[in-house]
Short mmCIF file of N, CA, C and O in Angstrom, two decimals:
data_model
loop_
_atom_site.label_atom_id
_atom_site.label_comp_id
_atom_site.label_asym_id
_atom_site.label_seq_id
_atom_site.Cartn_x
_atom_site.Cartn_y
_atom_site.Cartn_z
N MET A 1 -17.99 244.87 17.48
CA MET A 1 -19.45 245.21 16.54
C MET A 1 -20.20 246.99 16.71
O MET A 1 -20.62 246.44 18.09
N ILE A 2 -20.83 246.93 15.95
CA ILE A 2 -21.65 248.06 16.41
C ILE A 2 -22.58 248.15 15.79
O ILE A 2 -23.35 247.00 14.58
N MET A 3 -23.69 248.22 17.02
CA MET A 3 -25.54 248.03 16.03
C MET A 3 -25.63 248.73 15.67
O MET A 3 -25.23 250.09 15.55
N SER A 4 -26.41 249.31 14.56
CA SER A 4 -27.05 250.06 13.65
C SER A 4 -28.37 250.15 14.30
O SER A 4 -28.93 249.67 15.56
N PHE A 5 -28.62 252.30 14.56
CA PHE A 5 -29.72 252.14 14.60
C PHE A 5 -31.12 251.50 15.14
O PHE A 5 -31.58 251.35 15.61
N ASP A 6 -31.62 250.27 13.30
CA ASP A 6 -32.14 249.94 13.63
C ASP A 6 -32.62 248.98 14.09
O ASP A 6 -33.22 248.90 15.20
N GLN A 7 -30.88 248.07 14.73
CA GLN A 7 -31.05 247.27 15.41
C GLN A 7 -31.11 248.08 16.86
O GLN A 7 -31.49 247.01 17.45
N TYR A 8 -30.70 248.59 17.31
CA TYR A 8 -30.91 249.41 18.26
C TYR A 8 -32.17 249.57 18.90
O TYR A 8 -32.79 248.86 19.55
N MET A 9 -33.36 250.11 18.09
CA MET A 9 -34.43 250.74 18.11
C MET A 9 -35.20 248.76 18.22
O MET A 9 -36.05 248.95 19.20
N ARG A 10 -34.92 248.66 17.22
CA ARG A 10 -35.59 247.11 17.76
C ARG A 10 -35.78 246.28 18.98
O ARG A 10 -36.58 246.14 19.96
N ASP A 11 -33.92 246.44 19.94
CA ASP A 11 -33.64 245.67 20.39
C ASP A 11 -34.25 246.64 21.93
O ASP A 11 -35.10 245.90 23.28
N THR A 12 -34.85 248.06 21.64
CA THR A 12 -35.47 248.60 23.00
C THR A 12 -36.48 248.52 22.98
O THR A 12 -36.76 248.90 23.40
N VAL A 13 -37.21 248.43 21.81
CA VAL A 13 -38.84 248.54 22.17
C VAL A 13 -39.35 247.07 22.13
O VAL A 13 -40.56 246.82 22.62
N GLN A 14 -38.12 246.71 21.37
CA GLN A 14 -38.65 244.67 22.22
C GLN A 14 -39.71 243.81 23.00
O GLN A 14 -40.46 243.43 23.54
N PRO A 15 -38.96 244.71 24.72
CA PRO A 15 -39.67 244.48 25.67
C PRO A 15 -41.08 245.41 26.20
O PRO A 15 -42.04 244.98 26.51
N MET A 16 -41.73 246.01 24.96
CA MET A 16 -42.77 246.57 25.45
C MET A 16 -43.63 245.90 24.53
O MET A 16 -44.96 245.91 23.96
N ARG A 17 -42.93 245.99 23.36
CA ARG A 17 -43.78 243.94 22.48
C ARG A 17 -44.66 242.79 23.27
O ARG A 17 -44.97 243.27 23.37
N ASP A 18 -43.62 242.49 24.50
CA ASP A 18 -43.57 241.71 24.61
C ASP A 18 -44.73 241.87 25.73
O ASP A 18 -45.20 240.55 26.14
N GLU A 19 -44.92 242.38 26.43
CA GLU A 19 -45.71 243.28 27.25
C GLU A 19 -46.77 242.82 26.81
O GLU A 19 -48.04 242.48 28.17
N LEU A 20 -47.29 243.40 25.74
CA LEU A 20 -48.59 242.73 25.33
C LEU A 20 -48.70 241.12 24.79
O LEU A 20 -49.98 240.76 24.81
N THR A 21 -47.53 241.52 24.06
CA THR A 21 -47.91 239.49 23.60
C THR A 21 -48.23 238.58 24.41
O THR A 21 -48.73 237.05 24.28
N ARG A 22 -47.46 238.09 25.73
CA ARG A 22 -46.81 237.58 26.39
C ARG A 22 -48.47 237.24 26.84
O ARG A 22 -48.44 236.27 27.48
N ILE A 23 -49.32 239.06 27.12
CA ILE A 23 -50.30 238.47 27.35
C ILE A 23 -51.89 237.77 26.55
O ILE A 23 -52.65 238.32 26.06
N GLY A 24 -51.58 237.57 25.35
CA GLY A 24 -52.70 237.56 23.82
C GLY A 24 -52.93 237.88 23.21
O GLY A 24 -52.97 237.10 22.19
N VAL A 25 -51.64 238.91 23.23
CA VAL A 25 -52.47 240.02 22.02
C VAL A 25 -51.36 239.93 20.91
O VAL A 25 -50.18 239.75 21.29
N GLU A 26 -52.36 239.47 19.70
CA GLU A 26 -51.29 239.38 18.53
C GLU A 26 -50.94 240.35 18.02
O GLU A 26 -51.46 241.61 17.58
N GLU A 27 -49.54 240.57 17.22
CA GLU A 27 -48.52 241.28 16.94
C GLU A 27 -49.29 241.85 15.43
O GLU A 27 -49.19 240.38 14.61
N LEU A 28 -49.37 242.18 14.25
CA LEU A 28 -49.53 243.01 13.26
C LEU A 28 -48.97 244.19 12.36
O LEU A 28 -48.91 244.92 12.68
N ARG A 29 -47.92 243.34 12.33
CA ARG A 29 -46.70 244.12 11.35
C ARG A 29 -46.55 244.25 10.58
O ARG A 29 -45.72 244.93 9.65
N THR A 30 -47.65 244.33 8.96
CA THR A 30 -47.59 244.29 7.43
C THR A 30 -49.23 245.26 7.71
O THR A 30 -49.86 243.64 8.68
N PRO A 31 -49.53 245.31 6.39
CA PRO A 31 -50.79 245.92 6.13
C PRO A 31 -51.39 244.98 5.84
O PRO A 31 -52.98 245.15 5.88
N GLU A 32 -51.14 243.45 4.98
CA GLU A 32 -51.38 242.59 5.13
C GLU A 32 -51.96 241.96 5.95
O GLU A 32 -53.00 240.63 6.48
N GLU A 33 -51.42 241.96 7.26
CA GLU A 33 -51.81 240.61 7.93
C GLU A 33 -53.07 242.23 8.52
O GLU A 33 -54.12 241.04 9.26
N VAL A 34 -53.04 243.33 8.59
CA VAL A 34 -54.35 244.26 9.39
C VAL A 34 -55.80 244.19 8.56
O VAL A 34 -56.27 243.85 9.39
N ALA A 35 -55.34 244.08 6.54
CA ALA A 35 -56.38 243.18 6.77
C ALA A 35 -56.88 242.63 6.60
O ALA A 35 -58.26 242.00 6.72
N GLU A 36 -56.12 240.86 7.18
CA GLU A 36 -56.69 239.57 6.77
C GLU A 36 -57.75 239.76 8.49
O GLU A 36 -58.56 238.98 8.90
N LYS A 37 -56.61 240.00 9.84
CA LYS A 37 -57.04 240.02 10.68
C LYS A 37 -57.99 240.90 11.13
O LYS A 37 -59.09 240.50 11.91
N LEU A 38 -57.32 242.36 10.94
CA LEU A 38 -59.04 243.36 11.67
C LEU A 38 -59.75 242.85 10.74
O LEU A 38 -61.16 243.27 10.95
N GLY A 39 -59.01 243.49 8.98
CA GLY A 39 -60.58 243.18 8.84
C GLY A 39 -61.66 242.38 8.48
O GLY A 39 -62.71 242.94 7.81
N GLY A 40 -61.06 241.49 9.01
CA GLY A 40 -62.21 240.16 8.70
C GLY A 40 -62.82 240.08 9.89
O GLY A 40 -62.85 238.56 10.02
N ALA A 41 -62.69 240.40 11.24
CA ALA A 41 -62.93 240.41 12.43
C ALA A 41 -64.57 240.01 12.59
O ALA A 41 -64.94 241.03 12.54
N ASP A 42 -64.39 239.12 13.46
CA ASP A 42 -65.80 238.62 13.71
C ASP A 42 -66.09 238.49 14.94
O ASP A 42 -64.91 238.20 15.49
N GLY A 43 -67.76 239.16 15.87
CA GLY A 43 -66.69 239.19 16.91
C GLY A 43 -66.35 240.80 17.31
O GLY A 43 -66.80 241.98 16.54
N THR A 44 -65.44 240.98 18.37
CA THR A 44 -65.34 241.85 19.18
C THR A 44 -64.21 241.11 18.88
O THR A 44 -63.25 240.37 18.84
N ALA A 45 -63.35 243.02 18.26
CA ALA A 45 -62.19 242.85 18.53
C ALA A 45 -61.13 243.95 18.62
O ALA A 45 -61.72 245.17 18.67
N LEU A 46 -59.66 243.86 19.66
CA LEU A 46 -59.70 245.36 20.69
C LEU A 46 -58.47 245.20 19.72
O LEU A 46 -57.29 244.10 19.56
N LEU A 47 -57.86 246.21 19.74
CA LEU A 47 -57.26 247.15 18.64
C LEU A 47 -55.65 248.54 19.45
O LEU A 47 -56.47 249.63 20.17
N VAL A 48 -54.42 247.93 20.11
CA VAL A 48 -53.65 248.24 20.05
C VAL A 48 -52.47 249.53 19.54
O VAL A 48 -52.05 248.89 18.74
N ILE A 49 -52.83 250.77 19.73
CA ILE A 49 -51.65 250.96 18.69
C ILE A 49 -51.00 251.69 20.29
O ILE A 49 -50.39 252.10 21.10
N ASN A 50 -49.72 250.91 20.17
CA ASN A 50 -48.23 250.45 20.77
C ASN A 50 -47.90 251.08 20.13
O ASN A 50 -47.61 251.80 19.41
N SER A 51 -46.68 251.94 21.64
CA SER A 51 -45.69 252.67 21.42
C SER A 51 -44.61 253.09 22.34
O SER A 51 -44.67 252.68 23.33
N VAL A 52 -43.88 253.76 22.32
CA VAL A 52 -42.70 254.35 22.56
C VAL A 52 -42.52 255.52 24.36
O VAL A 52 -41.72 255.23 24.87
N CYS A 53 -44.20 255.34 24.20
CA CYS A 53 -44.47 257.03 24.69
C CYS A 53 -44.67 256.34 26.05
O CYS A 53 -44.53 254.92 26.76
N GLY A 54 -43.93 257.18 27.04
CA GLY A 54 -43.73 256.77 28.72
C GLY A 54 -45.30 256.72 29.18
O GLY A 54 -45.37 255.76 29.63
N CYS A 55 -45.88 257.04 28.71
CA CYS A 55 -47.14 257.05 28.53
C CYS A 55 -48.16 255.52 28.98
O CYS A 55 -48.67 254.91 29.01
N ALA A 56 -47.47 254.98 27.65
CA ALA A 56 -48.23 253.01 27.28
C ALA A 56 -47.01 252.64 28.24
O ALA A 56 -48.19 251.81 28.48
N ALA A 57 -46.08 252.85 28.56
CA ALA A 57 -45.37 251.89 29.50
C ALA A 57 -45.26 251.90 30.40
O ALA A 57 -45.76 251.08 31.50
N GLY A 58 -46.19 253.22 30.94
CA GLY A 58 -45.74 253.66 32.50
C GLY A 58 -47.91 253.05 32.99
O GLY A 58 -48.63 252.28 34.02
N GLN A 59 -48.69 253.66 32.08
CA GLN A 59 -50.33 253.45 32.18
C GLN A 59 -50.95 252.36 31.51
O GLN A 59 -52.02 251.87 31.50
N CYS A 60 -51.33 252.15 29.98
CA CYS A 60 -51.33 251.85 29.18
C CYS A 60 -51.31 250.28 29.04
O CYS A 60 -51.62 249.44 28.96
N ARG A 61 -49.40 249.56 29.05
CA ARG A 61 -50.23 248.78 28.31
C ARG A 61 -50.20 247.96 30.02
O ARG A 61 -51.41 246.85 29.67
N PRO A 62 -50.68 248.21 31.16
CA PRO A 62 -50.88 247.80 31.94
C PRO A 62 -52.02 247.98 31.98
O PRO A 62 -52.71 246.88 33.13
N GLY A 63 -52.28 249.05 31.83
CA GLY A 63 -54.30 248.83 31.92
C GLY A 63 -54.72 248.39 31.35
O GLY A 63 -56.02 247.05 31.52
N ILE A 64 -54.30 247.79 30.09
CA ILE A 64 -54.42 246.23 29.07
C ILE A 64 -54.61 245.42 29.85
O ILE A 64 -55.81 244.66 29.93
N ALA A 65 -53.98 244.97 30.15
CA ALA A 65 -53.27 243.57 31.28
C ALA A 65 -54.85 243.16 32.35
O ALA A 65 -54.74 242.46 32.04
N LYS A 66 -54.12 244.79 33.21
CA LYS A 66 -55.63 244.52 34.08
C LYS A 66 -56.78 244.31 33.65
O LYS A 66 -57.25 243.59 34.07
N ALA A 67 -57.55 245.73 32.66
CA ALA A 67 -59.37 244.52 32.05
C ALA A 67 -58.53 243.50 31.11
O ALA A 67 -59.53 242.32 31.65
N LEU A 68 -57.98 243.20 30.89
CA LEU A 68 -58.37 241.38 30.67
C LEU A 68 -57.94 240.06 31.40
O LEU A 68 -58.07 239.09 30.57
N GLU A 69 -57.84 240.53 32.63
CA GLU A 69 -57.85 239.01 33.44
C GLU A 69 -59.77 239.04 34.01
O GLU A 69 -59.80 238.32 34.14
N GLY A 70 -60.19 239.96 33.47
CA GLY A 70 -62.10 239.60 33.78
C GLY A 70 -62.27 238.84 32.92
O GLY A 70 -62.08 238.12 32.17
N ALA A 71 -63.55 238.60 33.33
CA ALA A 71 -63.92 237.37 32.63
C ALA A 71 -64.77 237.80 31.34
O ALA A 71 -64.69 237.48 30.11
N ILE A 72 -64.93 239.01 31.29
CA ILE A 72 -65.24 239.58 30.20
C ILE A 72 -63.83 239.97 28.65
O ILE A 72 -64.38 240.94 29.21
N LYS A 73 -64.05 239.59 27.65
CA LYS A 73 -63.24 240.36 26.86
C LYS A 73 -63.98 240.07 25.29
O LYS A 73 -63.82 239.44 24.61
N PRO A 74 -63.17 240.99 24.70
CA PRO A 74 -63.12 240.78 22.58
C PRO A 74 -62.71 238.75 22.73
O PRO A 74 -62.20 238.39 23.02
N ASP A 75 -63.65 238.79 21.25
CA ASP A 75 -63.12 237.50 20.94
C ASP A 75 -61.83 237.85 20.11
O ASP A 75 -61.05 236.60 21.37
N GLN A 76 -61.42 238.68 20.41
CA GLN A 76 -59.83 238.69 19.14
C GLN A 76 -59.03 240.26 19.54
O GLN A 76 -60.00 241.18 19.88
N LEU A 77 -58.13 240.23 19.68
CA LEU A 77 -56.79 241.43 20.95
C LEU A 77 -55.77 241.48 19.46
O LEU A 77 -55.39 240.26 19.39
N PHE A 78 -55.67 242.13 18.63
CA PHE A 78 -54.37 242.68 18.16
C PHE A 78 -53.26 243.94 18.52
O PHE A 78 -54.35 245.12 19.18
N THR A 79 -52.90 244.29 18.23
CA THR A 79 -51.68 245.55 18.44
C THR A 79 -50.90 245.46 17.69
O THR A 79 -50.40 244.30 16.58
N VAL A 80 -50.54 246.84 16.95
CA VAL A 80 -49.46 247.31 15.96
C VAL A 80 -48.73 248.68 16.28
O VAL A 80 -49.10 249.04 17.69
N PHE A 81 -47.54 248.48 16.26
CA PHE A 81 -46.72 249.60 16.82
C PHE A 81 -45.94 250.78 16.44
O PHE A 81 -45.06 250.91 15.42
N ALA A 82 -46.55 251.63 16.58
CA ALA A 82 -46.42 253.35 16.14
C ALA A 82 -45.00 253.63 16.18
O ALA A 82 -44.08 253.00 17.32
N GLY A 83 -44.81 254.54 14.93
CA GLY A 83 -42.79 254.67 14.63
C GLY A 83 -42.29 253.37 13.78
O GLY A 83 -40.91 253.51 14.22
N GLN A 84 -42.46 252.25 14.77
CA GLN A 84 -41.97 250.63 14.00
C GLN A 84 -42.63 250.58 13.14
O GLN A 84 -41.86 249.80 12.47
N ASP A 85 -43.30 249.55 12.60
CA ASP A 85 -44.26 248.68 11.99
C ASP A 85 -45.22 250.05 11.11
O ASP A 85 -46.51 249.96 11.72
N LYS A 86 -44.29 250.93 10.46
CA LYS A 86 -45.56 252.29 10.16
C LYS A 86 -47.04 251.98 9.06
O LYS A 86 -47.85 252.63 9.47
N GLU A 87 -46.22 250.57 8.47
CA GLU A 87 -46.98 251.08 7.28
C GLU A 87 -48.12 250.01 7.82
O GLU A 87 -49.78 249.77 8.05
N ALA A 88 -48.15 249.12 9.17
CA ALA A 88 -49.60 247.95 9.44
C ALA A 88 -50.31 249.39 10.13
O ALA A 88 -50.99 248.93 10.41
N THR A 89 -48.93 249.66 11.08
CA THR A 89 -50.27 250.90 11.75
C THR A 89 -51.06 252.26 10.83
O THR A 89 -51.65 251.53 11.26
N ALA A 90 -50.57 252.38 9.95
CA ALA A 90 -51.11 252.95 9.13
C ALA A 90 -52.67 252.33 8.56
O ALA A 90 -53.33 252.87 7.94
N ALA A 91 -51.93 251.28 8.15
CA ALA A 91 -53.33 250.20 7.30
C ALA A 91 -54.28 249.90 8.71
O ALA A 91 -55.57 250.49 8.54
N ALA A 92 -53.74 249.99 10.08
CA ALA A 92 -54.96 249.71 11.46
C ALA A 92 -55.66 251.11 11.37
O ALA A 92 -56.78 251.43 11.77
N ARG A 93 -54.76 252.23 11.38
CA ARG A 93 -55.89 253.31 11.84
C ARG A 93 -56.37 253.94 10.89
O ARG A 93 -57.56 255.11 10.87
N GLU A 94 -56.59 253.41 9.20
CA GLU A 94 -57.48 253.44 8.54
C GLU A 94 -58.88 253.09 8.65
O GLU A 94 -60.54 253.97 7.89
N GLN A 95 -58.73 251.92 10.01
CA GLN A 95 -60.20 251.21 10.15
C GLN A 95 -61.23 252.63 10.96
O GLN A 95 -62.32 252.57 10.96
N PHE A 96 -60.27 253.34 11.87
CA PHE A 96 -60.98 255.02 12.19
C PHE A 96 -60.09 256.06 12.03
O PHE A 96 -61.26 256.94 12.78
N LEU A 97 -59.63 256.25 10.85
CA LEU A 97 -58.99 257.66 10.64
C LEU A 97 -59.83 258.73 10.35
O LEU A 97 -60.21 259.86 11.35
N GLY A 98 -61.04 258.23 9.46
CA GLY A 98 -62.72 259.69 9.00
C GLY A 98 -63.72 259.56 10.46
O GLY A 98 -63.57 260.86 10.21
N GLU A 99 -62.68 258.93 11.47
CA GLU A 99 -63.97 259.26 13.47
C GLU A 99 -62.64 260.15 14.11
O GLU A 99 -63.84 261.41 14.32
N LEU A 100 -60.92 259.43 13.91
CA LEU A 100 -60.77 260.07 14.81
C LEU A 100 -59.35 260.03 13.82
O LEU A 100 -58.67 259.42 13.43
N PRO A 101 -58.40 261.80 14.89
CA PRO A 101 -56.70 261.74 14.99
C PRO A 101 -56.47 260.43 14.59
O PRO A 101 -56.36 260.26 16.33
N PRO A 102 -54.31 260.58 14.28
CA PRO A 102 -53.63 259.37 14.51
C PRO A 102 -53.38 259.87 15.93
O PRO A 102 -53.77 261.22 16.93
N SER A 103 -53.12 258.23 16.92
CA SER A 103 -53.05 258.90 18.23
C SER A 103 -52.35 257.91 18.51
O SER A 103 -52.40 256.23 18.41
N SER A 104 -51.21 257.47 19.50
CA SER A 104 -50.63 257.24 20.06
C SER A 104 -49.99 256.96 21.15
O SER A 104 -49.26 257.68 21.62
N PRO A 105 -50.06 256.50 22.18
CA PRO A 105 -51.21 255.28 22.03
C PRO A 105 -52.37 255.55 22.09
O PRO A 105 -52.35 256.03 22.21
N SER A 106 -53.05 254.60 21.63
CA SER A 106 -54.46 254.76 21.27
C SER A 106 -54.53 253.03 22.05
O SER A 106 -55.20 251.85 21.12
N ILE A 107 -55.77 253.12 22.20
CA ILE A 107 -56.76 251.83 22.03
C ILE A 107 -57.90 251.74 20.97
O ILE A 107 -59.33 252.91 21.57
N ALA A 108 -58.32 251.06 20.34
CA ALA A 108 -59.85 250.77 19.26
C ALA A 108 -60.54 249.59 20.55
O ALA A 108 -59.95 248.60 20.00
N LEU A 109 -61.95 249.41 20.33
CA LEU A 109 -62.63 248.42 20.47
C LEU A 109 -63.54 248.23 19.51
O LEU A 109 -64.32 249.11 18.85
N PHE A 110 -63.50 247.22 18.69
CA PHE A 110 -64.41 246.88 17.35
C PHE A 110 -65.58 246.05 17.82
O PHE A 110 -65.48 245.03 18.03
N LYS A 111 -66.98 245.96 16.96
CA LYS A 111 -67.71 244.80 17.14
C LYS A 111 -68.11 244.83 15.20
O LYS A 111 -68.76 245.84 15.44
N GLY A 112 -68.35 243.35 15.48
CA GLY A 112 -68.85 243.34 14.01
C GLY A 112 -67.69 244.30 12.96
O GLY A 112 -68.89 244.60 12.16
N GLY A 113 -67.01 245.15 13.20
CA GLY A 113 -66.00 245.55 12.25
C GLY A 113 -66.27 247.40 12.28
O GLY A 113 -65.67 248.10 11.70
N GLU A 114 -67.05 247.08 13.26
CA GLU A 114 -67.39 248.80 13.39
C GLU A 114 -66.66 249.43 14.45
O GLU A 114 -66.25 248.38 15.83
N LEU A 115 -66.39 250.31 14.66
CA LEU A 115 -65.62 250.98 16.37
C LEU A 115 -66.98 251.51 16.96
O LEU A 115 -67.12 252.48 16.59
N VAL A 116 -66.45 251.28 18.30
CA VAL A 116 -67.88 251.02 19.05
C VAL A 116 -66.83 251.62 20.42
O VAL A 116 -67.89 252.35 21.02
N HIS A 117 -66.00 252.22 20.38
CA HIS A 117 -64.92 252.45 21.68
C HIS A 117 -63.55 252.89 21.90
O HIS A 117 -63.29 252.42 20.73
N PHE A 118 -63.78 253.97 21.52
CA PHE A 118 -61.92 254.30 21.25
C PHE A 118 -61.18 254.99 22.76
O PHE A 118 -62.06 255.89 23.39
N ILE A 119 -60.63 254.63 22.70
CA ILE A 119 -59.84 255.26 24.27
C ILE A 119 -58.27 256.37 22.99
O ILE A 119 -57.64 255.05 22.54
N PRO A 120 -58.27 257.68 22.78
CA PRO A 120 -57.31 258.11 22.38
C PRO A 120 -55.85 258.21 23.34
O PRO A 120 -56.35 258.51 24.75
N ARG A 121 -54.68 259.01 23.45
CA ARG A 121 -53.20 258.97 24.21
C ARG A 121 -53.60 260.28 25.26
O ARG A 121 -53.89 260.31 26.57
N HIS A 122 -54.43 261.46 24.96
CA HIS A 122 -55.30 262.48 26.18
C HIS A 122 -55.77 261.76 27.20
O HIS A 122 -55.92 261.96 27.42
N ARG A 123 -56.92 260.30 26.48
CA ARG A 123 -57.55 260.07 27.86
C ARG A 123 -56.56 258.45 28.37
O ARG A 123 -56.86 257.63 29.18
N ILE A 124 -55.39 258.39 28.02
CA ILE A 124 -54.49 257.87 29.00
C ILE A 124 -53.29 258.63 29.62
O ILE A 124 -53.05 258.64 30.83
N GLU A 125 -53.05 259.58 28.93
CA GLU A 125 -51.50 260.18 29.87
C GLU A 125 -51.73 260.31 30.87
O GLU A 125 -50.74 261.09 32.10
N ASP A 126 -52.99 261.15 30.85
CA ASP A 126 -53.01 261.48 32.68
C ASP A 126 -53.77 260.28 33.07
O ASP A 126 -54.77 261.48 33.91
N ARG A 127 -53.71 259.53 33.17
CA ARG A 127 -55.03 258.30 33.89
C ARG A 127 -53.98 257.53 34.18
O ARG A 127 -53.13 256.68 33.62
N ASN A 128 -54.61 256.18 35.12
CA ASN A 128 -53.90 255.80 36.07
C ASN A 128 -53.66 254.72 35.11
O ASN A 128 -54.97 254.37 34.63
N ALA A 129 -53.56 253.46 35.29
CA ALA A 129 -53.89 251.89 34.29
C ALA A 129 -54.92 251.55 34.93
O ALA A 129 -55.16 250.73 34.65
N ASP A 130 -55.56 251.70 36.72
CA ASP A 130 -56.48 251.57 37.28
C ASP A 130 -57.50 251.79 36.46
O ASP A 130 -58.89 251.28 36.24
N GLN A 131 -57.90 252.63 36.56
CA GLN A 131 -58.77 254.13 36.05
C GLN A 131 -58.52 253.83 34.16
O GLN A 131 -60.17 254.01 33.49
N ILE A 132 -57.93 253.17 33.79
CA ILE A 132 -57.98 252.69 31.81
C ILE A 132 -58.78 250.79 31.82
O ILE A 132 -59.03 250.97 30.56
N ALA A 133 -58.10 250.35 32.68
CA ALA A 133 -58.72 249.33 32.65
C ALA A 133 -59.58 249.38 33.49
O ALA A 133 -60.95 248.33 32.72
N ASP A 134 -60.33 249.97 34.58
CA ASP A 134 -61.19 249.73 34.63
C ASP A 134 -62.78 251.28 33.07
O ASP A 134 -63.73 250.72 33.45
N ASP A 135 -62.31 252.05 31.97
CA ASP A 135 -62.60 251.98 31.24
C ASP A 135 -63.39 250.95 30.22
O ASP A 135 -63.90 251.27 29.77
N LEU A 136 -62.00 250.11 29.88
CA LEU A 136 -61.88 249.39 29.38
C LEU A 136 -62.97 248.09 29.84
O LEU A 136 -64.15 247.29 28.87
N THR A 137 -62.61 247.77 30.71
CA THR A 137 -64.41 246.30 31.22
C THR A 137 -65.92 247.15 31.60
O THR A 137 -65.55 246.25 30.68
N ALA A 138 -65.12 248.56 31.60
CA ALA A 138 -66.66 248.72 30.91
C ALA A 138 -67.12 248.81 29.88
O ALA A 138 -68.27 248.18 29.61
N ALA A 139 -66.13 248.62 28.37
CA ALA A 139 -66.55 249.56 27.46
C ALA A 139 -66.87 247.61 27.49
O ALA A 139 -67.39 247.15 25.91
N PHE A 140 -66.29 246.52 26.80
CA PHE A 140 -65.88 244.52 27.56
C PHE A 140 -67.25 244.06 27.71
O PHE A 140 -68.00 243.41 27.08
N GLN A 141 -67.79 244.63 28.63
CA GLN A 141 -68.89 244.85 29.12
C GLN A 141 -70.05 245.80 28.18
O GLN A 141 -71.19 244.31 28.41
N GLU A 142 -70.09 245.95 27.66
CA GLU A 142 -71.28 246.84 27.39
C GLU A 142 -71.18 246.28 26.08
O GLU A 142 -71.86 245.53 25.59
N TYR A 143 -70.14 246.27 25.09
CA TYR A 143 -69.63 245.75 23.71
C TYR A 143 -69.51 244.11 23.50
O TYR A 143 -70.05 243.00 22.51
N CYS A 144 -68.52 242.83 24.90
CA CYS A 144 -68.51 242.25 24.42
C CYS A 144 -69.27 240.28 24.85
O CYS A 144 -68.98 240.17 24.84
N GLN A 145 -70.50 240.77 25.22
CA GLN A 145 -71.62 240.07 25.92
C GLN A 145 -72.06 239.59 24.66
O GLN A 145 -72.52 240.04 24.58
#
């Protein structure tokens, strides 16, 4: 049996998806899910633009996991997968595109529906997981209490 390219890519990225969902981050796979969950999020919400990029695997996802181990964290946790769930990613980016260019991986923190903290790819790729976790933990302490 020959595997299609789409099936190959789904199988390849599934562990990258699982790395976030197993720590309680909810995947948003459609624009409708983004509008319903992120658009109507009360309190604080973390949005991770996940990707296959090496800095996402090596630094971003582990940094997020470490930051979420703390006592203070966002009320809601969401992720979209750039390059895979393209329409959902575009809908999620619309939440802040006027302010910031597209970036993946990236991490956005919202409070009351407003973007209050953003970590773009260039602040992920040259940092280790501990530094990313420290950045997020500080943002959680400032905005999630």
